[in-house]
Structures are given as C-alpha cells and as structure tokens.
Short mmCIF file of C-alpha atoms in Angstrom, two decimals:
data_model
loop_
_atom_site.label_atom_id
_atom_site.label_comp_id
_atom_site.label_asym_id
_atom_site.label_seq_id
_atom_site.Cartn_x
_atom_site.Cartn_y
_atom_site.Cartn_z
CA MET A 75 -12.76 44.81 22.24
CA PRO A 76 -10.07 46.69 20.15
CA ASP A 77 -10.56 50.34 20.97
CA ALA A 78 -11.02 53.18 18.37
CA SER A 79 -7.50 54.50 18.74
CA LEU A 80 -5.95 51.19 17.75
CA LEU A 81 -8.22 50.87 14.81
CA SER A 82 -7.36 54.40 13.76
CA ALA A 83 -3.66 53.70 13.98
CA ILE A 84 -4.01 50.52 11.97
CA ARG A 85 -5.97 52.42 9.27
CA ALA A 86 -3.21 54.93 9.06
CA ILE A 87 -0.83 52.02 8.17
CA VAL A 88 -2.98 50.08 5.65
CA GLY A 89 -5.33 52.82 4.29
CA ASP A 90 -9.00 52.55 3.70
CA ARG A 91 -8.59 49.85 1.08
CA GLY A 92 -6.76 47.73 3.65
CA MET A 93 -9.40 47.71 6.39
CA LEU A 94 -12.99 46.47 6.57
CA THR A 95 -15.11 47.50 9.61
CA ASP A 96 -18.71 47.34 8.37
CA PRO A 97 -20.32 44.13 9.76
CA THR A 98 -21.81 43.46 6.33
CA ASP A 99 -18.25 43.32 4.90
CA THR A 100 -16.65 41.41 7.74
CA ALA A 101 -19.31 38.78 8.07
CA ALA A 102 -18.02 36.44 5.36
CA PHE A 103 -14.49 36.46 7.02
CA SER A 104 -16.04 35.59 10.40
CA GLU A 105 -17.61 32.29 9.44
CA ASP A 106 -15.86 29.11 8.31
CA TRP A 107 -16.55 27.23 5.07
CA ARG A 108 -18.43 24.39 6.80
CA LYS A 109 -20.51 26.95 8.82
CA LEU A 110 -19.69 25.24 12.08
CA TYR A 111 -18.25 28.38 13.65
CA ARG A 112 -19.33 32.01 13.44
CA GLY A 113 -17.49 34.71 15.37
CA HIS A 114 -17.36 38.52 15.29
CA THR A 115 -14.50 41.00 14.69
CA ALA A 116 -14.18 44.73 14.84
CA ALA A 117 -12.11 44.79 11.70
CA VAL A 118 -10.63 42.70 8.91
CA ILE A 119 -7.13 44.10 8.24
CA ARG A 120 -5.74 43.66 4.68
CA PRO A 121 -2.13 44.75 4.51
CA GLY A 122 -0.67 45.39 1.05
CA SER A 123 2.87 44.42 1.97
CA THR A 124 4.89 42.45 4.46
CA GLU A 125 6.05 45.65 6.05
CA GLU A 126 2.53 46.94 6.62
CA LEU A 127 1.54 43.63 8.03
CA ALA A 128 4.50 43.77 10.43
CA GLU A 129 3.56 47.24 11.58
CA VAL A 130 0.06 46.15 12.25
CA VAL A 131 1.26 43.10 14.33
CA LYS A 132 3.60 45.36 16.30
CA LEU A 133 0.68 47.52 17.26
CA CYS A 134 -1.37 44.55 18.30
CA ALA A 135 1.55 43.21 20.28
CA GLU A 136 1.90 46.51 22.16
CA THR A 137 -1.79 46.53 23.03
CA GLY A 138 -2.16 42.76 23.63
CA THR A 139 -4.77 42.57 20.93
CA PRO A 140 -5.32 38.98 19.60
CA ILE A 141 -4.96 38.32 15.87
CA VAL A 142 -6.54 35.60 13.72
CA PRO A 143 -4.41 35.13 10.48
CA GLN A 144 -6.57 34.27 7.54
CA GLY A 145 -5.87 33.21 3.96
CA GLY A 146 -8.62 31.84 1.81
CA ASN A 147 -10.76 30.82 4.80
CA THR A 148 -11.17 27.25 3.51
CA SER A 149 -10.21 25.54 6.83
CA MET A 150 -12.13 22.39 7.57
CA VAL A 151 -11.57 22.73 11.38
CA GLY A 152 -12.37 26.38 12.04
CA GLY A 153 -8.71 27.36 12.05
CA ALA A 154 -9.36 30.94 10.84
CA VAL A 155 -12.47 31.98 12.65
CA PRO A 156 -12.44 34.79 15.30
CA ALA A 157 -13.93 34.47 18.77
CA GLU A 158 -17.62 35.24 19.31
CA ASP A 159 -16.84 38.16 21.70
CA GLY A 160 -15.34 40.37 19.00
CA SER A 161 -11.99 40.76 20.80
CA GLU A 162 -9.85 39.40 17.92
CA LEU A 163 -8.87 41.15 14.77
CA ILE A 164 -8.73 39.22 11.52
CA LEU A 165 -5.52 39.75 9.56
CA SER A 166 -5.99 38.81 5.93
CA THR A 167 -3.06 38.04 3.60
CA ALA A 168 -5.25 38.36 0.47
CA ARG A 169 -3.45 41.46 -0.81
CA LEU A 170 -0.06 39.86 -0.53
CA ASN A 171 -0.54 38.32 -3.87
CA ARG A 172 2.71 38.74 -5.82
CA ILE A 173 4.94 36.19 -7.48
CA ARG A 174 8.41 37.43 -6.52
CA ASP A 175 10.51 35.03 -8.50
CA LEU A 176 10.31 31.89 -10.58
CA ASP A 177 13.54 30.23 -11.51
CA PRO A 178 13.16 27.15 -13.85
CA THR A 179 16.89 26.37 -13.44
CA ASP A 180 16.80 26.27 -9.66
CA MET A 181 13.23 24.90 -9.94
CA THR A 182 11.98 27.30 -7.32
CA LEU A 183 9.02 29.66 -6.94
CA THR A 184 9.14 32.59 -4.49
CA ILE A 185 5.64 33.59 -3.82
CA GLU A 186 3.62 35.69 -1.42
CA ALA A 187 1.12 34.22 1.03
CA GLY A 188 -2.04 35.63 -0.57
CA VAL A 189 -1.55 33.94 -4.00
CA THR A 190 -4.02 31.11 -4.48
CA LEU A 191 -2.65 27.65 -4.91
CA LYS A 192 -4.25 27.48 -8.41
CA ALA A 193 -2.54 30.68 -9.50
CA ALA A 194 0.70 29.33 -8.24
CA GLN A 195 0.19 26.11 -10.11
CA MET A 196 -0.48 28.05 -13.28
CA ALA A 197 2.62 30.26 -12.87
CA ALA A 198 4.75 27.12 -12.50
CA SER A 199 3.07 25.58 -15.53
CA ASP A 200 3.67 28.67 -17.70
CA ALA A 201 7.42 28.28 -16.97
CA GLY A 202 7.38 24.60 -17.86
CA CYS A 203 7.43 23.37 -14.26
CA LEU A 204 5.06 21.68 -11.91
CA LEU A 205 3.96 22.76 -8.47
CA PRO A 206 2.69 19.32 -7.42
CA LEU A 207 0.62 20.26 -4.44
CA SER A 208 -3.08 19.79 -5.27
CA ILE A 209 -6.17 20.04 -3.09
CA SER A 210 -9.86 20.38 -3.75
CA SER A 211 -10.00 24.04 -2.62
CA GLU A 212 -7.03 25.12 -4.62
CA GLY A 213 -8.97 27.79 -6.52
CA THR A 214 -9.57 29.62 -3.15
CA ALA A 215 -6.99 28.39 -0.69
CA GLN A 216 -4.03 30.79 -0.44
CA ILE A 217 -0.35 29.68 -0.19
CA GLY A 218 0.05 31.06 3.42
CA GLY A 219 -2.84 29.06 4.72
CA VAL A 220 -1.92 26.00 2.77
CA LEU A 221 1.57 26.02 4.41
CA ALA A 222 0.17 27.00 7.84
CA VAL A 223 -1.80 23.77 7.98
CA ASN A 224 0.81 21.72 6.10
CA ALA A 225 -1.81 20.63 3.44
CA GLY A 226 -1.50 17.19 1.99
CA GLY A 227 -3.77 16.69 -0.96
CA ASN A 228 -3.96 14.33 -3.90
CA ASN A 229 -0.24 13.98 -4.82
CA THR A 230 1.24 13.26 -1.36
CA VAL A 231 1.95 9.69 -2.32
CA ARG A 232 4.44 10.96 -4.97
CA TYR A 233 5.66 14.34 -3.71
CA GLY A 234 4.89 14.58 0.03
CA ASN A 235 2.99 17.11 2.04
CA ALA A 236 3.27 20.92 1.71
CA ARG A 237 6.26 21.04 4.15
CA ASP A 238 8.26 18.79 1.75
CA MET A 239 8.06 21.56 -0.89
CA VAL A 240 9.24 24.42 1.37
CA LEU A 241 12.77 25.59 0.99
CA GLY A 242 12.33 28.98 2.72
CA LEU A 243 9.93 31.27 4.42
CA GLU A 244 9.31 34.91 5.31
CA VAL A 245 7.45 35.25 8.55
CA VAL A 246 6.09 38.04 10.65
CA LEU A 247 6.59 37.05 14.30
CA PRO A 248 4.21 37.95 17.10
CA ASP A 249 6.14 41.02 18.14
CA GLY A 250 6.14 42.43 14.60
CA THR A 251 9.65 41.33 13.69
CA ILE A 252 10.14 40.13 10.16
CA TRP A 253 12.14 36.94 9.79
CA ASN A 254 13.50 36.64 6.20
CA GLY A 255 14.32 33.01 5.68
CA LEU A 256 13.60 33.08 1.89
CA ARG A 257 16.44 30.75 0.97
CA LYS A 258 16.58 28.58 -2.17
CA LEU A 259 19.09 26.08 -0.91
CA ARG A 260 18.58 22.42 -0.92
CA LYS A 261 21.31 21.89 1.67
CA ASP A 262 21.69 24.31 4.60
CA ASN A 263 22.57 22.74 7.93
CA THR A 264 22.99 25.88 10.00
CA GLY A 265 21.22 25.34 13.25
CA TYR A 266 17.53 24.68 13.74
CA CYS A 267 15.26 24.31 10.73
CA LEU A 268 13.06 27.26 11.68
CA ARG A 269 10.85 27.17 8.57
CA GLN A 270 9.44 23.84 9.64
CA LEU A 271 8.43 25.38 12.94
CA PHE A 272 5.90 27.57 11.16
CA VAL A 273 4.64 25.09 8.54
CA GLY A 274 1.77 23.30 10.17
CA ALA A 275 1.55 25.73 13.16
CA GLU A 276 -1.72 27.09 11.87
CA GLY A 277 -0.80 30.68 12.48
CA THR A 278 -0.19 30.25 16.22
CA LEU A 279 3.50 31.14 16.10
CA GLY A 280 3.59 33.82 13.41
CA ILE A 281 2.20 34.79 10.02
CA ILE A 282 3.72 33.36 6.90
CA THR A 283 3.98 36.15 4.31
CA ALA A 284 6.04 34.51 1.58
CA ALA A 285 7.65 31.22 0.71
CA VAL A 286 10.22 29.62 -1.56
CA LEU A 287 8.67 26.41 -2.97
CA LYS A 288 10.37 23.51 -4.75
CA LEU A 289 9.07 22.77 -8.22
CA ALA A 290 9.20 19.58 -10.15
CA PRO A 291 9.54 18.75 -13.80
CA GLN A 292 6.30 19.00 -15.64
CA PRO A 293 4.82 15.60 -16.65
CA LYS A 294 5.27 14.73 -20.29
CA GLU A 295 2.91 11.75 -20.16
CA MET A 296 -0.09 10.93 -17.90
CA ALA A 297 -2.63 8.19 -17.60
CA VAL A 298 -5.82 8.38 -15.41
CA ALA A 299 -8.31 5.67 -14.72
CA LEU A 300 -11.47 5.23 -12.59
CA CYS A 301 -11.83 1.67 -11.33
CA GLY A 302 -14.92 0.05 -9.64
CA VAL A 303 -13.64 -2.33 -6.97
CA PRO A 304 -15.52 -4.89 -4.74
CA SER A 305 -13.91 -3.95 -1.41
CA VAL A 306 -11.31 -1.70 0.31
CA GLN A 307 -9.01 -4.79 0.50
CA ALA A 308 -9.29 -5.14 -3.24
CA ALA A 309 -8.32 -1.52 -3.59
CA LEU A 310 -5.21 -2.05 -1.43
CA SER A 311 -4.26 -5.00 -3.52
CA LEU A 312 -4.55 -2.88 -6.67
CA PHE A 313 -2.27 -0.24 -5.11
CA SER A 314 0.25 -2.92 -4.28
CA ARG A 315 0.05 -4.09 -7.86
CA PHE A 316 0.89 -0.61 -9.21
CA GLN A 317 3.64 -0.16 -6.64
CA ALA A 318 5.32 -3.39 -7.59
CA HIS A 319 5.14 -2.48 -11.27
CA ASP A 320 6.41 1.12 -11.06
CA ALA A 321 5.94 2.97 -7.80
CA ALA A 322 7.70 6.09 -9.11
CA SER A 323 4.94 6.71 -11.68
CA ILE A 324 2.03 6.85 -9.12
CA SER A 325 1.05 10.44 -8.62
CA ALA A 326 -2.35 9.78 -7.03
CA PHE A 327 -4.27 6.78 -5.71
CA GLU A 328 -7.66 7.90 -4.28
CA LEU A 329 -10.44 5.81 -2.70
CA MET A 330 -14.11 6.55 -2.83
CA SER A 331 -17.15 4.72 -1.49
CA GLY A 332 -20.29 3.85 -3.45
CA LEU A 333 -22.37 6.05 -1.19
CA GLY A 334 -20.11 8.97 -1.55
CA MET A 335 -20.13 8.60 -5.33
CA SER A 336 -23.90 8.46 -5.32
CA PHE A 337 -23.93 11.87 -3.49
CA VAL A 338 -21.68 13.35 -6.17
CA LEU A 339 -23.81 12.06 -8.98
CA ARG A 340 -26.91 13.34 -7.29
CA HIS A 341 -25.87 16.83 -6.31
CA ILE A 342 -23.03 17.90 -8.69
CA PRO A 343 -24.15 19.17 -12.09
CA GLY A 344 -22.34 17.48 -14.93
CA ALA A 345 -20.99 14.52 -12.89
CA THR A 346 -21.21 11.27 -14.70
CA LEU A 347 -20.05 7.82 -13.92
CA PRO A 348 -17.94 6.39 -16.84
CA LEU A 349 -18.56 2.78 -15.77
CA ALA A 350 -21.40 0.51 -16.81
CA GLN A 351 -22.54 -0.32 -13.24
CA PRO A 352 -22.15 1.24 -9.77
CA ALA A 353 -19.57 -0.45 -7.54
CA PRO A 354 -19.18 -0.83 -3.73
CA PHE A 355 -15.98 1.22 -3.84
CA TYR A 356 -13.94 3.18 -6.48
CA VAL A 357 -10.36 3.94 -7.06
CA LEU A 358 -8.96 6.85 -9.08
CA VAL A 359 -5.38 6.18 -10.07
CA GLU A 360 -3.17 8.66 -11.89
CA LEU A 361 0.26 7.80 -13.34
CA ALA A 362 2.60 10.61 -14.56
CA THR A 363 6.17 10.90 -15.62
CA PRO A 364 8.41 13.63 -17.01
CA ARG A 365 9.77 11.04 -19.48
CA PRO A 366 8.28 11.29 -23.00
CA ASN A 367 7.05 8.14 -24.67
CA ALA A 368 7.12 6.19 -21.41
CA GLY A 369 4.23 3.98 -22.31
CA LEU A 370 2.07 4.78 -19.23
CA ARG A 371 -1.16 4.04 -21.11
CA ALA A 372 0.01 0.64 -22.10
CA MET A 373 1.27 -0.04 -18.53
CA MET A 374 -2.18 1.11 -17.11
CA GLU A 375 -4.01 -1.23 -19.48
CA GLU A 376 -1.68 -4.19 -18.58
CA ILE A 377 -2.06 -3.74 -14.83
CA LEU A 378 -5.82 -3.26 -15.01
CA GLU A 379 -6.36 -6.31 -17.25
CA ALA A 380 -4.44 -8.47 -14.81
CA ALA A 381 -6.43 -6.99 -11.96
CA LEU A 382 -9.68 -7.70 -13.73
CA ALA A 383 -8.68 -11.23 -14.40
CA GLU A 384 -8.01 -11.74 -10.62
CA GLU A 385 -11.30 -9.90 -9.75
CA GLN A 386 -9.48 -7.09 -7.93
CA ILE A 387 -11.51 -4.70 -10.03
CA LEU A 388 -15.02 -5.00 -11.44
CA ASP A 389 -14.65 -2.45 -14.29
CA ALA A 390 -12.40 0.45 -15.32
CA ALA A 391 -12.46 3.44 -17.57
CA ILE A 392 -9.21 5.04 -18.79
CA ALA A 393 -9.35 8.72 -19.78
CA GLU A 394 -8.76 9.36 -23.43
CA SER A 395 -8.50 13.05 -23.35
CA ASP A 396 -7.78 16.01 -20.99
CA ALA A 397 -11.54 16.53 -20.80
CA GLN A 398 -12.21 12.98 -19.68
CA ARG A 399 -9.33 13.12 -17.20
CA ALA A 400 -10.94 16.23 -15.69
CA SER A 401 -14.32 14.57 -15.62
CA ILE A 402 -12.85 11.62 -13.67
CA TRP A 403 -11.12 13.98 -11.25
CA LYS A 404 -14.31 15.91 -10.74
CA LEU A 405 -15.94 12.82 -9.24
CA ARG A 406 -13.33 12.85 -6.51
CA GLU A 407 -12.78 16.52 -5.98
CA GLU A 408 -16.50 17.26 -5.50
CA HIS A 409 -16.97 14.73 -2.62
CA SER A 410 -16.95 17.45 0.05
CA GLU A 411 -19.40 19.77 -1.71
CA ALA A 412 -21.66 16.86 -2.49
CA GLN A 413 -21.76 15.85 1.15
CA LYS A 414 -22.49 19.40 2.15
CA ARG A 415 -25.49 19.52 -0.19
CA GLU A 416 -26.67 16.09 1.01
CA GLY A 417 -27.02 17.34 4.65
CA ALA A 418 -25.00 17.68 7.80
CA SER A 419 -21.76 15.69 8.15
CA VAL A 420 -19.19 15.04 10.72
CA LYS A 421 -15.73 14.92 9.26
CA ASN A 422 -12.84 12.88 10.51
CA ASP A 423 -9.50 13.59 8.81
CA VAL A 424 -7.46 10.58 9.99
CA SER A 425 -4.44 8.61 8.96
CA VAL A 426 -3.32 5.00 9.52
CA PRO A 427 -0.51 2.94 8.00
CA VAL A 428 -1.58 2.20 4.40
CA SER A 429 -1.63 -1.56 5.12
CA LYS A 430 -4.25 -0.99 7.79
CA VAL A 431 -6.75 1.09 5.74
CA PRO A 432 -9.14 -1.87 5.05
CA ALA A 433 -9.27 -2.95 8.61
CA PHE A 434 -9.65 0.60 9.92
CA ILE A 435 -12.59 1.37 7.58
CA ALA A 436 -14.38 -1.87 8.49
CA GLU A 437 -13.96 -1.38 12.25
CA ALA A 438 -14.78 2.34 12.26
CA THR A 439 -17.83 1.75 10.20
CA ALA A 440 -19.07 -0.91 12.70
CA ALA A 441 -18.31 1.40 15.64
CA CYS A 442 -20.27 4.29 14.13
CA GLU A 443 -23.17 2.26 13.07
CA LYS A 444 -23.41 0.83 16.60
CA LEU A 445 -23.22 4.25 18.15
CA MET A 446 -25.82 5.74 15.83
CA PRO A 447 -28.07 3.37 13.83
CA GLY A 448 -28.88 4.80 10.38
CA VAL A 449 -25.75 6.96 10.19
CA ARG A 450 -24.33 6.99 6.62
CA VAL A 451 -20.65 6.24 6.47
CA VAL A 452 -18.78 7.99 3.60
CA PRO A 453 -15.06 7.18 3.65
CA PHE A 454 -12.88 8.62 0.94
CA GLY A 455 -9.50 10.08 0.31
CA HIS A 456 -5.78 9.47 -0.14
CA MET A 457 -5.46 5.78 0.20
CA GLY A 458 -1.95 5.90 -1.25
CA ASP A 459 -0.68 7.66 1.87
CA GLY A 460 -3.07 6.25 4.40
CA ASN A 461 -5.03 9.49 4.86
CA ILE A 462 -8.84 8.74 4.93
CA HIS A 463 -11.57 11.29 5.33
CA PHE A 464 -13.88 9.11 7.41
CA ASN A 465 -17.02 11.22 7.15
CA LEU A 466 -20.46 10.50 8.58
CA GLU A 467 -23.62 11.86 7.00
CA GLN A 468 -26.71 12.45 9.08
CA PRO A 469 -29.28 9.64 9.07
CA GLU A 470 -32.03 10.19 6.60
CA GLY A 471 -34.93 12.23 8.11
CA SER A 472 -32.90 13.23 11.17
CA ASP A 473 -32.44 16.81 12.38
CA ALA A 474 -29.07 18.36 11.27
CA ALA A 475 -28.58 20.36 14.47
CA TRP A 476 -29.15 17.24 16.55
CA PHE A 477 -26.78 15.20 14.52
CA LEU A 478 -23.96 17.86 14.63
CA ALA A 479 -24.35 18.05 18.41
CA GLN A 480 -23.12 14.43 18.50
CA ASP A 481 -19.86 15.32 16.72
CA HIS A 482 -17.59 14.73 19.68
CA ALA A 483 -18.99 11.29 20.48
CA ILE A 484 -18.78 10.43 16.77
CA MET A 485 -15.22 11.62 16.40
CA ASP A 486 -14.20 9.86 19.59
CA ALA A 487 -15.65 6.57 18.31
CA VAL A 488 -13.69 6.87 15.08
CA ASN A 489 -10.49 7.91 16.90
CA GLU A 490 -10.58 4.98 19.21
CA VAL A 491 -10.17 2.75 16.18
CA VAL A 492 -7.51 5.12 14.77
CA ARG A 493 -5.60 4.67 18.06
CA VAL A 494 -5.65 0.88 17.69
CA TYR A 495 -3.73 1.21 14.47
CA ASP A 496 -1.27 3.83 15.73
CA GLY A 497 -2.76 6.50 13.48
CA SER A 498 -3.35 10.27 13.75
CA PHE A 499 -6.66 12.13 14.44
CA SER A 500 -5.39 15.00 12.28
CA ALA A 501 -3.81 14.02 9.00
CA GLU A 502 -3.89 17.02 6.73
CA HIS A 503 -6.61 19.41 7.80
CA GLY A 504 -4.97 20.49 11.06
CA VAL A 505 -6.37 20.84 14.60
CA GLY A 506 -7.94 24.26 14.38
CA LYS A 507 -10.69 25.17 16.75
CA LEU A 508 -12.40 21.80 16.34
CA LYS A 509 -9.88 19.46 17.92
CA PRO A 510 -7.68 21.03 20.58
CA TYR A 511 -9.58 19.09 23.25
CA MET A 512 -8.02 15.95 21.85
CA MET A 513 -4.47 17.14 22.15
CA PRO A 514 -3.84 16.20 25.85
CA ASP A 515 -4.98 12.60 25.26
CA TRP A 516 -3.10 12.18 22.00
CA ARG A 517 -0.04 14.39 22.42
CA GLY A 518 0.14 14.82 26.19
CA GLY A 519 3.12 14.54 28.37
CA ALA A 520 6.51 15.73 27.09
CA GLU A 521 5.18 16.38 23.51
CA LEU A 522 2.42 18.74 24.40
CA ALA A 523 4.59 20.43 27.11
CA LEU A 524 7.23 21.12 24.48
CA MET A 525 4.63 22.60 22.17
CA GLN A 526 3.42 24.85 25.01
CA GLN A 527 6.96 25.93 25.73
CA ILE A 528 7.54 26.80 22.12
CA LYS A 529 4.26 28.80 22.04
CA SER A 530 5.25 30.65 25.17
CA ALA A 531 8.73 31.42 23.96
CA ILE A 532 7.70 32.79 20.53
CA ASP A 533 4.32 34.22 21.41
CA PRO A 534 4.51 35.10 25.15
CA LYS A 535 1.43 37.29 25.04
CA ARG A 536 -0.46 34.54 23.22
CA ILE A 537 -1.98 36.91 20.67
CA MET A 538 -1.51 34.63 17.62
CA ASN A 539 -4.69 32.73 16.61
CA PRO A 540 -5.82 32.07 20.25
CA GLY A 541 -7.84 28.86 20.89
CA LYS A 542 -6.42 26.99 17.89
CA VAL A 543 -4.20 23.81 17.96
CA LEU A 544 -3.25 23.99 21.66
CA PRO A 545 -5.73 23.52 24.55
CA VAL A 546 -6.12 26.65 26.70
CA GLN A 547 -3.89 26.60 29.73
CA ASN A 548 -5.57 27.39 33.03
#
C-alpha cells in the first residue's frame, strides 16, 4: 500500500483538486465499463500538466509504487483497472485536456491526452478538417487511451488504425523523464520510430500525455445505406462490389447480425429499423469523398440496384438527411450497450483476413453452439477490415455469473477457429487484464521474449500498468 508520506508528497505537486482519496470518489475509477473487474486504490491522481504528471511518476519510481494510467476508462479488456489489494495508484490524464495547436495547412492537430475523441473531432471539424478516427465510445474515450490501445473503429477500412494517424507523441517514461517527440513531419527517418513503441502498449511502457495527429480533408459529399442481406457471404460479395466500383470512397462497411439488431431495437430508445422486414444480417455502408458533386448517391443507388437484382441484398434504405444518417449509425453504435442490457456477454475482439470472415463466423458459431447449447451468437463489426466482435450472449434463463465463469472456455473455442484462419485474438480492444494468459500461446518464443526485453529495458521496476498485456514472469 502507498504510504501516507508518498500521498502527501504527491498532493503537494498536484494540489487538492488533483487528488481523490475518498473511496466514494475513487470507486468509479476502480471498476471497468463492463464491470468485469473491480479493484481498489489509495488515490486517483489527476495532474494538471505534463510536468506535474512527470513529477508524480518520478516519486512513484523512487518508491517502487505501481501506476495504472487511465483515460476515459472505456477499456473492454480491463486495461485501466487497479489491483484488488490497493497497491496501485491510478494516474488519470483527464485534466490534460488542452488543444495545443491545429494547423489546417499542415493538416495536423496537437492535442493533450485527456481530450475526448469527440471533442478532438469537433475541433478538427471547426477548422474545416476531419479527424477520421471514430469509435462507439468517442464521447467518453480520451485521446491518450485511444492511442494507448491503438483503437481501430468504424473508418479503419479507409484511414487505418489510430497508429496510422500519429505523427508525434509526448510521453512520460517510467522514471519520470519527459520524451518530447511532438513532431509534425511526414518523413523523418532518424533512427527507431519510438512513437510506435508507445501506441498500442496500453500504458505498460509510459504515459502518453500529448500527440500530433494527422487530419484529413473534410468530406464534401456522403452517402449512407443500411442493407438487409441473406448471409455473411452475401455481405462479402456486396463489399467486393463496392470495392470494384470505387474502393477509395468506402469509409465504413459494418456487419450486424439479425439477433444483434433485435437487441438494439428492444433495448435502445428511439432505435427504428428503416427496412420493411427484418433480415438474417445487415450491412451499413458509408461512402464519402472530399470532392464536391461526386455523385455518391447515384453510385450508391446503382450498386444497390445491381446487388438487389442478383439477390445479394434483400432490401436497402439510403439516408436522405443528416438525421437519417445518424439514425442508421445509431443501430450500429448501440450494439455493445444493447447487449449489456440484454444480459451477460462474453466478447471476442478478433480479426481474420476479410475473405475469410464468412467461413470464420460459420465455424465459430458452430463451435460455440456445440460447447454451450442455447448460447446466443452475436457477431458484428468492421467487416471491411476483417475485425469482427464475435460476442456470445448468455442463454435465455441462465445465470449470468455462471455464464461469465465460462469465459475462458468460450474465448478459447472462438480463438481456435481464429487460429485456423491466421487471425488475431486481439484486433482493436487490446490485451488488457483479460487476455495476457493467451500471449505465450499466440506470441510465444522470440516475439514474446522481445516484448519482455523491451518492457524490462524501459520499465525495469515494472511499475507501469502491472498485469496488463504481458503475462507475469515468475
């Protein structure tokens, strides 16, 4: 447990506003969004600047006190939850919430870690630019956490993952040193690309305090449609059709199951299906371009009419306004919340080659139904980049605690199918506290050994986010 003298020294750095110690105040920081993990902490530290944060980390390094970096606490894998024994301090970046610079000529945004993704998007939009990273939790998720897990999201098919948008970083290292790598350069081959070491490291190598992000031109024209499709294979054929016509215009291609959609319609107020009849699966496709008068609506209609004639789709609705576009996107974005309200779920954030998505879903469904008769399979996600959230909802009438106790068996059954198709058990949510036990089997040998060496070199006292990403070494 951190002693009183350490907490007093930290309070002297961050002030009363920057430190929460009452268990009533720290409880919300000590539990993950899914309520799978609940820890304890002596304090939540909320520095008001990078310099304050660095001084706090330096004290923790000197005393060997473990730190759990935390942004918006939206992790799906328990990546920002402290240990149950109260030995770890939570270090929140919430007060590092300034936009330092926005340059529409360089198309860059220099931003602190505590700014929410939504606020960053709005700042870019106000300057006539686009920050193309988009995730369901963007109203709460903070930039530091988004980069720490290398978030993917809805627009990866067009713009890539979070790491593809990072030009520079500012990072506080485990000894309290500040590394200022806030460069705006597109080309800079001067040694190792250190920024990419911290993107996706989930706070185990240091704390991201600011970043320079690449912006894109704001779309001048968009077209969004929701399609009912008879099968996952039909959805893949529809994706290929759009790619062949104009791959550069596809900004999102999302797959949803009929069961998942029924949960959204049941549990989310205001959710409505804009199609005449329910379908076995659904596809949300969004086209966008910075070119004015590009004719995306006409192109959308042409492609969907041809797909309808060949029975690749059963029905489709094209958004006629911004409100209808938002209504269609709501059906996709509320999938996680709807599943949470339906009951307990085991989540699998996996990826396979795009061409293998139909076979993967079919085989993983069969494997899970064999393992647990009555389990409800709810696959959805980013079909355009091969990232499927293959989620399992508890059988109707079953006990939630019993179901969640089977999570390792369920995840292992899914991942055995993922392995067949040379996929990954962690596509965009990270490894966190949920999946380190999988690392030796999936990333063992030279790869895991190299990760452990990097960890030991940068964080020799292993105070940064212990128990996350890497399995504990004996």
